[in-house]
């Protein structure tokens, strides 16, 4: 029953309601109804300024309170998810790429996406590897290609901006150096993972990054403070074999020149004892063809099934709670990845086996002293020649 109908309904009779009054009252009501201009079919009354077709006042959605998610929100959440769960990359990257293809439709949004991924990859410890893999995947699967360049081209332009500041960065404040070192290690990962499809044959690496890494190493060695040298060692341990092979293939001797710089630094630079040991181990690693000579010599028909000592010489690693594990453990891959995730690029808090290392001011071991003396004598002999 409508509001208008309620107005014309006769009131109920009370117990004291007599016939006379009823007759007289009834006549009065009848006369009111007959003289009223109200109609049940009249248009509904709407107050001035009220939009009867706007139901937003009655719309209750908790998401609307916070507004629609932005590209930055979505990408930041996804990158945070990958940072905490790097193992989910394979299962999730296709879905997020589909979302980005429907979202990133302009040059401005593509540049924003590049900046978001670049920032995460160069500011979050241990995300450089995952960030480089993500960059490679998006470079092949993002649809948009504006006039300014596709995803890969814009990413390399962004890296070029930081590259141009290298000489100032290696001599900057500790925070500036730390940021630059993060960029250097990300560029190393990018060189290893960013594939460029060629017309024929397998994908190739970005040659522009090959030259950039050489120049970055030269800049790091030009200011041989401990932080720069540690970064250079990490970069060469990460990419040394690949860089060496690429330069040899093109007939260039850049790796030999870099190793010569390292030898000079070991002899002359005022670096710490620990960093000097790291440099010596790196020279030794390169002399064994980045460990591949030892690996080839150790290769045999032995397997875990037919040789009980197969894992005897494997290194022992430790989980966060101190539990030891080796390659013989069934869940070795998962535990090893967890150990890598908790290592920090910028501070040698963890050793190569996942153990925390402390800066004890003890003397060199006798073997290390002997190795260092032999190295110095050999280097001096080469100089005199």
Short mmCIF file of C-alpha atoms in Angstrom, two decimals:
data_model
loop_
_atom_site.label_atom_id
_atom_site.label_comp_id
_atom_site.label_asym_id
_atom_site.label_seq_id
_atom_site.Cartn_x
_atom_site.Cartn_y
_atom_site.Cartn_z
CA UNK A 1 0.00 0.00 0.00
CA UNK A 2 1.45 3.37 -1.01
CA UNK A 3 1.79 6.52 1.07
CA UNK A 4 -1.18 8.08 -0.74
CA UNK A 5 -3.39 5.08 -0.03
CA UNK A 6 -2.70 5.39 3.70
CA UNK A 7 -4.03 8.94 3.67
CA UNK A 8 -7.51 7.97 2.48
CA UNK A 9 -8.15 4.89 4.62
CA UNK A 10 -10.97 5.39 7.09
CA UNK A 11 -9.99 5.16 10.79
CA UNK A 12 -11.39 2.16 12.75
CA UNK A 13 -14.43 2.64 15.00
CA UNK A 14 -13.82 2.85 18.76
CA UNK A 15 -16.20 1.13 21.32
CA UNK A 16 -17.87 4.50 22.12
CA UNK A 17 -18.43 5.29 18.54
CA UNK A 18 -22.25 5.69 18.17
CA UNK A 19 -24.24 5.47 15.07
CA UNK A 20 -25.05 9.16 15.04
CA UNK A 21 -21.47 10.15 15.28
CA UNK A 22 -20.61 7.50 12.79
CA UNK A 23 -23.21 8.78 10.43
CA UNK A 24 -22.15 12.38 10.89
CA UNK A 25 -18.39 11.52 10.85
CA UNK A 26 -18.90 9.26 7.89
CA UNK A 27 -20.53 11.99 5.92
CA UNK A 28 -17.63 14.34 6.76
CA UNK A 29 -15.04 11.80 5.57
CA UNK A 30 -17.01 11.08 2.45
CA UNK A 31 -17.17 14.74 1.67
CA UNK A 32 -13.37 15.04 2.21
CA UNK A 33 -12.67 12.14 -0.14
CA UNK A 34 -14.97 13.50 -2.77
CA UNK A 35 -13.41 16.97 -2.54
CA UNK A 36 -9.76 15.77 -2.35
CA UNK A 37 -7.60 16.24 -5.38
CA UNK A 38 -5.17 13.47 -4.35
CA UNK A 39 -4.96 10.49 -6.65
CA UNK A 40 -3.48 7.04 -6.26
CA UNK A 41 -2.23 7.36 -9.80
CA UNK A 42 -0.40 10.64 -9.18
CA UNK A 43 3.39 10.74 -10.00
CA UNK A 44 5.71 9.88 -7.14
CA UNK A 45 6.95 12.92 -5.23
CA UNK A 46 10.71 13.52 -5.58
CA UNK A 47 12.45 16.23 -3.50
CA UNK A 48 14.29 18.93 -5.38
CA UNK A 49 17.94 17.99 -6.08
CA UNK A 50 17.43 14.27 -5.47
CA UNK A 51 18.48 11.95 -8.30
CA UNK A 52 16.16 8.98 -8.11
CA UNK A 53 18.30 7.04 -10.59
CA UNK A 54 21.52 7.37 -8.57
CA UNK A 55 21.79 4.37 -6.26
CA UNK A 56 25.35 5.05 -5.16
CA UNK A 57 24.10 6.04 -1.74
CA UNK A 58 22.84 2.49 -1.27
CA UNK A 59 25.89 0.80 -2.84
CA UNK A 60 27.91 -0.96 -0.19
CA UNK A 61 31.23 -2.36 -1.36
CA UNK A 62 34.24 -2.40 0.94
CA UNK A 63 36.64 -2.28 -2.03
CA UNK A 64 35.06 0.95 -3.25
CA UNK A 65 36.05 2.59 0.01
CA UNK A 66 39.71 2.15 -0.80
CA UNK A 67 39.36 3.01 -4.48
CA UNK A 68 40.37 1.02 -7.52
CA UNK A 69 43.85 -0.59 -7.41
CA UNK A 70 46.47 1.14 -9.53
CA UNK A 71 49.14 -0.40 -11.75
CA UNK A 72 51.73 0.41 -9.08
CA UNK A 73 49.65 -1.36 -6.41
CA UNK A 74 49.20 -4.48 -8.51
CA UNK A 75 52.81 -4.72 -9.67
CA UNK A 76 54.23 -3.95 -6.21
CA UNK A 77 52.06 -6.67 -4.65
CA UNK A 78 53.17 -9.18 -7.28
CA UNK A 79 56.84 -8.32 -6.91
CA UNK A 80 56.54 -8.61 -3.14
CA UNK A 81 54.96 -12.02 -3.63
CA UNK A 82 57.86 -13.13 -5.86
CA UNK A 83 60.37 -11.75 -3.38
CA UNK A 84 58.94 -13.84 -0.54
CA UNK A 85 58.10 -16.87 -2.71
CA UNK A 86 60.57 -17.02 -5.64
CA UNK A 87 59.58 -20.61 -6.31
CA UNK A 88 56.16 -19.45 -7.52
CA UNK A 89 57.64 -17.65 -10.54
CA UNK A 90 56.85 -20.34 -13.10
CA UNK A 91 53.28 -20.81 -11.95
CA UNK A 92 52.38 -17.13 -11.61
CA UNK A 93 54.27 -15.24 -14.31
CA UNK A 94 51.88 -16.17 -17.13
CA UNK A 95 48.83 -14.94 -15.22
CA UNK A 96 50.37 -11.59 -14.23
CA UNK A 97 51.57 -11.07 -17.81
CA UNK A 98 48.00 -11.54 -19.03
CA UNK A 99 46.83 -8.91 -16.54
CA UNK A 100 49.58 -6.51 -17.59
CA UNK A 101 48.74 -6.94 -21.27
CA UNK A 102 45.18 -5.80 -20.57
CA UNK A 103 46.36 -2.96 -18.34
CA UNK A 104 49.55 -1.55 -19.89
CA UNK A 105 48.15 0.03 -23.04
CA UNK A 106 50.06 3.33 -23.22
CA UNK A 107 53.68 4.41 -23.37
CA UNK A 108 53.39 6.10 -19.96
CA UNK A 109 52.13 2.92 -18.30
CA UNK A 110 54.89 0.86 -19.92
CA UNK A 111 57.53 3.26 -18.59
CA UNK A 112 55.94 3.07 -15.15
CA UNK A 113 56.07 -0.73 -15.28
CA UNK A 114 59.76 -0.67 -16.26
CA UNK A 115 60.56 1.69 -13.39
CA UNK A 116 58.68 -0.43 -10.84
CA UNK A 117 60.52 -3.61 -11.79
CA UNK A 118 63.89 -1.85 -12.05
CA UNK A 119 63.47 -0.27 -8.61
CA UNK A 120 62.52 -3.57 -6.98
CA UNK A 121 65.39 -5.42 -8.66
CA UNK A 122 68.02 -2.90 -7.55
CA UNK A 123 66.78 -2.16 -4.04
CA UNK A 124 65.68 -5.51 -2.59
CA UNK A 125 68.55 -7.86 -1.67
CA UNK A 126 68.53 -11.13 -3.61
CA UNK A 127 65.72 -10.05 -5.96
CA UNK A 128 68.08 -9.32 -8.87
CA UNK A 129 67.93 -12.93 -10.12
CA UNK A 130 64.15 -13.11 -10.08
CA UNK A 131 63.86 -9.58 -11.46
CA UNK A 132 66.10 -10.46 -14.42
CA UNK A 133 64.02 -13.56 -15.17
CA UNK A 134 60.86 -11.48 -15.04
CA UNK A 135 62.35 -8.88 -17.38
CA UNK A 136 63.26 -11.58 -19.88
CA UNK A 137 59.76 -13.09 -19.79
CA UNK A 138 58.01 -9.74 -20.18
CA UNK A 139 60.33 -8.74 -23.04
CA UNK A 140 58.95 -11.66 -25.03
CA UNK A 141 55.30 -11.62 -23.94
CA UNK A 142 54.21 -8.00 -23.46
CA UNK A 143 52.22 -6.93 -26.50
CA UNK A 144 52.56 -3.15 -26.41
CA UNK A 145 55.35 -1.62 -28.50
CA UNK A 146 55.16 2.20 -28.50
CA UNK A 147 57.27 4.43 -30.69
CA UNK A 148 59.78 5.02 -27.88
CA UNK A 149 60.60 1.30 -27.72
CA UNK A 150 59.35 -2.00 -26.37
CA UNK A 151 59.80 -3.27 -22.81
CA UNK A 152 63.37 -4.48 -23.35
CA UNK A 153 64.49 -1.28 -25.05
CA UNK A 154 63.01 0.93 -22.34
CA UNK A 155 64.60 -1.25 -19.66
CA UNK A 156 68.04 -0.91 -21.25
CA UNK A 157 67.56 2.85 -21.52
CA UNK A 158 66.77 2.95 -17.80
CA UNK A 159 69.93 0.98 -17.05
CA UNK A 160 71.92 3.37 -19.25
CA UNK A 161 70.94 6.27 -16.99
CA UNK A 162 72.61 4.65 -13.98
CA UNK A 163 75.54 3.45 -16.06
CA UNK A 164 76.49 7.01 -16.95
CA UNK A 165 76.94 7.85 -13.26
CA UNK A 166 79.35 4.95 -12.57
CA UNK A 167 82.57 6.92 -12.07
CA UNK A 168 80.96 9.22 -9.52
CA UNK A 169 79.12 6.36 -7.80
CA UNK A 170 82.25 4.30 -7.02
CA UNK A 171 83.69 7.32 -5.21
CA UNK A 172 80.47 8.40 -3.52
CA UNK A 173 79.13 7.99 -0.02
CA UNK A 174 78.61 4.46 1.33
CA UNK A 175 74.87 4.61 0.64
CA UNK A 176 75.52 5.74 -2.93
CA UNK A 177 78.01 2.92 -3.41
CA UNK A 178 75.59 0.38 -1.98
CA UNK A 179 72.87 1.44 -4.41
CA UNK A 180 75.34 1.33 -7.31
CA UNK A 181 76.58 -2.14 -6.34
CA UNK A 182 73.01 -3.39 -6.35
CA UNK A 183 72.61 -2.02 -9.85
CA UNK A 184 75.85 -3.70 -10.99
CA UNK A 185 74.75 -7.12 -9.75
CA UNK A 186 71.32 -6.71 -11.35
CA UNK A 187 73.01 -5.88 -14.66
CA UNK A 188 75.05 -9.07 -14.30
CA UNK A 189 71.88 -11.11 -13.81
CA UNK A 190 70.26 -9.31 -16.71
CA UNK A 191 73.15 -10.22 -19.00
CA UNK A 192 72.78 -13.88 -18.06
CA UNK A 193 69.01 -14.06 -18.46
CA UNK A 194 67.90 -11.46 -21.00
CA UNK A 195 67.58 -13.29 -24.32
CA UNK A 196 67.19 -11.60 -27.69
CA UNK A 197 65.56 -13.70 -30.37
CA UNK A 198 67.40 -13.73 -33.65
CA UNK A 199 65.98 -14.49 -37.06
CA UNK A 200 67.81 -17.79 -37.21
CA UNK A 201 69.42 -19.89 -34.55
CA UNK A 202 69.07 -19.77 -30.77
CA UNK A 203 68.50 -16.56 -28.78
CA UNK A 204 71.55 -14.43 -28.04
CA UNK A 205 72.56 -12.27 -25.11
CA UNK A 206 72.43 -8.48 -25.23
CA UNK A 207 75.88 -7.52 -26.47
CA UNK A 208 75.45 -3.98 -25.18
CA UNK A 209 75.48 -5.43 -21.65
CA UNK A 210 78.76 -7.25 -22.36
CA UNK A 211 80.56 -3.97 -22.94
CA UNK A 212 78.76 -2.31 -20.06
CA UNK A 213 79.90 -4.96 -17.57
CA UNK A 214 83.52 -4.51 -18.66
CA UNK A 215 83.31 -0.77 -18.11
CA UNK A 216 81.62 -1.26 -14.74
CA UNK A 217 84.40 -3.59 -13.57
CA UNK A 218 87.03 -1.06 -14.67
CA UNK A 219 85.22 1.64 -12.69
CA UNK A 220 85.04 -0.56 -9.59
CA UNK A 221 88.77 -1.37 -9.77
CA UNK A 222 89.61 2.30 -10.34
CA UNK A 223 88.50 3.00 -6.77
CA UNK A 224 89.78 -0.09 -4.90
CA UNK A 225 88.03 0.32 -1.58
CA UNK A 226 86.71 -2.83 0.05
CA UNK A 227 83.05 -2.34 -0.92
CA UNK A 228 83.89 -1.84 -4.60
CA UNK A 229 86.24 -4.82 -4.66
CA UNK A 230 83.69 -7.09 -3.00
CA UNK A 231 81.12 -6.07 -5.60
CA UNK A 232 83.58 -6.77 -8.42
CA UNK A 233 84.38 -10.21 -7.01
CA UNK A 234 80.70 -11.08 -6.75
CA UNK A 235 80.06 -9.92 -10.29
CA UNK A 236 82.96 -11.96 -11.68
CA UNK A 237 81.96 -15.06 -9.72
CA UNK A 238 78.48 -14.63 -11.17
CA UNK A 239 79.37 -13.87 -14.79
CA UNK A 240 83.11 -14.52 -15.16
CA UNK A 241 82.94 -17.74 -17.17
CA UNK A 242 80.32 -16.33 -19.55
CA UNK A 243 82.19 -13.04 -20.03
CA UNK A 244 85.48 -14.87 -20.57
CA UNK A 245 83.95 -17.13 -23.21
CA UNK A 246 82.28 -14.23 -25.03
CA UNK A 247 85.50 -12.20 -25.15
CA UNK A 248 87.58 -15.18 -26.27
CA UNK A 249 85.09 -15.90 -29.02
CA UNK A 250 85.51 -12.37 -30.36
CA UNK A 251 89.30 -12.47 -29.97
CA UNK A 252 89.41 -9.95 -27.11
CA UNK A 253 91.60 -10.22 -24.00
CA UNK A 254 89.52 -8.14 -21.61
CA UNK A 255 89.42 -10.83 -18.92
CA UNK A 256 93.19 -11.10 -18.87
CA UNK A 257 93.43 -7.33 -18.46
CA UNK A 258 90.96 -7.43 -15.56
CA UNK A 259 92.89 -10.21 -13.84
CA UNK A 260 96.06 -8.15 -14.23
CA UNK A 261 94.31 -5.26 -12.48
CA UNK A 262 93.33 -7.59 -9.66
CA UNK A 263 96.93 -8.76 -9.24
CA UNK A 264 98.14 -5.17 -9.04
CA UNK A 265 95.50 -4.36 -6.43
CA UNK A 266 96.51 -7.37 -4.31
CA UNK A 267 100.10 -6.15 -4.30
CA UNK A 268 99.61 -2.42 -3.95
CA UNK A 269 96.15 -1.46 -2.72
CA UNK A 270 95.40 -0.94 0.96
CA UNK A 271 92.48 -3.34 1.01
CA UNK A 272 91.64 -5.46 4.03
CA UNK A 273 93.02 -8.95 4.61
CA UNK A 274 89.65 -10.59 3.94
CA UNK A 275 89.18 -8.77 0.63
CA UNK A 276 92.73 -9.65 -0.43
CA UNK A 277 91.90 -13.31 0.20
CA UNK A 278 88.76 -12.98 -1.90
CA UNK A 279 90.78 -11.53 -4.78
CA UNK A 280 93.38 -14.30 -4.55
CA UNK A 281 90.66 -16.94 -4.65
CA UNK A 282 89.13 -15.25 -7.68
CA UNK A 283 92.48 -15.33 -9.54
CA UNK A 284 92.76 -19.01 -8.65
CA UNK A 285 89.22 -19.63 -9.85
CA UNK A 286 89.96 -18.08 -13.23
CA UNK A 287 93.18 -20.10 -13.56
CA UNK A 288 91.02 -23.25 -13.31
CA UNK A 289 88.78 -21.91 -16.11
CA UNK A 290 86.19 -20.81 -13.56
CA UNK A 291 86.06 -24.23 -11.95
CA UNK A 292 85.31 -26.06 -15.17
CA UNK A 293 88.72 -27.75 -15.32
CA UNK A 294 88.18 -29.32 -11.92
CA UNK A 295 84.64 -30.28 -12.83
CA UNK A 296 85.79 -32.00 -16.01
CA UNK A 297 88.58 -33.85 -14.19
CA UNK A 298 86.15 -35.07 -11.56
CA UNK A 299 83.63 -36.32 -14.09
CA UNK A 300 83.41 -40.11 -14.19
CA UNK A 301 80.93 -42.91 -14.47
CA UNK A 302 80.27 -42.78 -10.75
CA UNK A 303 76.69 -42.16 -9.67
CA UNK A 304 74.95 -41.95 -6.28
CA UNK A 305 73.68 -45.47 -6.90
CA UNK A 306 76.97 -47.25 -7.67
CA UNK A 307 79.40 -45.19 -5.57
CA UNK A 308 78.78 -44.89 -1.80
CA UNK A 309 81.37 -42.08 -1.63
CA UNK A 310 79.75 -40.08 -4.44
CA UNK A 311 78.78 -37.18 -2.12
CA UNK A 312 81.86 -37.42 0.12
CA UNK A 313 83.53 -34.33 -1.32
CA UNK A 314 80.35 -32.30 -1.65
CA UNK A 315 80.28 -29.13 0.49
CA UNK A 316 78.14 -29.03 3.61
CA UNK A 317 75.59 -26.23 3.91
CA UNK A 318 73.46 -25.13 6.83
CA UNK A 319 69.85 -24.04 7.09
CA UNK A 320 68.76 -20.99 9.05
CA UNK A 321 68.32 -23.05 12.22
CA UNK A 322 71.77 -24.63 11.85
CA UNK A 323 70.75 -27.98 10.35
CA UNK A 324 73.49 -29.30 8.00
CA UNK A 325 72.61 -30.58 4.53
CA UNK A 326 74.44 -31.70 1.39
CA UNK A 327 73.59 -32.55 -2.19
CA UNK A 328 72.72 -36.05 -0.98
CA UNK A 329 69.61 -34.79 0.82
CA UNK A 330 66.34 -35.31 -1.09
CA UNK A 331 65.22 -31.71 -0.45
CA UNK A 332 68.65 -30.24 -1.25
CA UNK A 333 67.37 -27.89 -3.99
CA UNK A 334 64.72 -26.33 -1.75
CA UNK A 335 67.06 -25.87 1.21
CA UNK A 336 69.81 -24.45 -1.00
CA UNK A 337 67.40 -21.90 -2.50
CA UNK A 338 66.31 -20.85 1.00
CA UNK A 339 69.95 -20.36 1.93
CA UNK A 340 70.50 -18.17 -1.12
CA UNK A 341 67.41 -16.12 -0.31
CA UNK A 342 68.78 -15.11 3.09
CA UNK A 343 72.18 -14.08 1.80
CA UNK A 344 72.74 -10.35 1.42
CA UNK A 345 74.57 -8.96 -1.59
CA UNK A 346 75.99 -6.04 0.31
CA UNK A 347 77.29 -7.46 3.53
CA UNK A 348 79.36 -10.58 3.91
CA UNK A 349 77.17 -11.78 6.75
CA UNK A 350 76.98 -15.31 5.38
CA UNK A 351 79.79 -17.41 4.02
CA UNK A 352 79.62 -19.59 0.94
CA UNK A 353 78.14 -22.45 2.96
CA UNK A 354 75.43 -20.39 4.58
CA UNK A 355 77.31 -19.95 7.86
CA UNK A 356 77.48 -16.59 9.54
CA UNK A 357 81.02 -15.23 9.48
CA UNK A 358 82.51 -12.87 11.97
CA UNK A 359 85.45 -10.53 11.64
CA UNK A 360 87.94 -12.12 13.99
CA UNK A 361 91.31 -10.41 13.99
CA UNK A 362 93.24 -13.67 13.90
CA UNK A 363 96.30 -14.32 11.78
CA UNK A 364 96.31 -15.88 8.32
CA UNK A 365 96.45 -19.63 8.16
CA UNK A 366 99.91 -20.96 7.25
CA UNK A 367 98.69 -22.27 3.89
CA UNK A 368 97.26 -18.87 2.99
CA UNK A 369 100.47 -17.10 4.01
CA UNK A 370 102.52 -19.43 1.85
CA UNK A 371 100.16 -19.02 -1.11
CA UNK A 372 100.26 -15.26 -0.81
CA UNK A 373 104.06 -15.16 -0.62
CA UNK A 374 104.34 -17.37 -3.69
CA UNK A 375 101.90 -15.15 -5.52
CA UNK A 376 103.90 -12.03 -4.67
CA UNK A 377 107.16 -13.63 -5.80
CA UNK A 378 105.62 -14.80 -9.07
CA UNK A 379 104.09 -11.39 -9.77
CA UNK A 380 107.41 -9.65 -9.07
CA UNK A 381 109.21 -12.06 -11.41
CA UNK A 382 106.71 -11.25 -14.20
CA UNK A 383 107.24 -7.53 -13.67
CA UNK A 384 110.99 -7.81 -13.99
CA UNK A 385 110.59 -9.71 -17.25
#
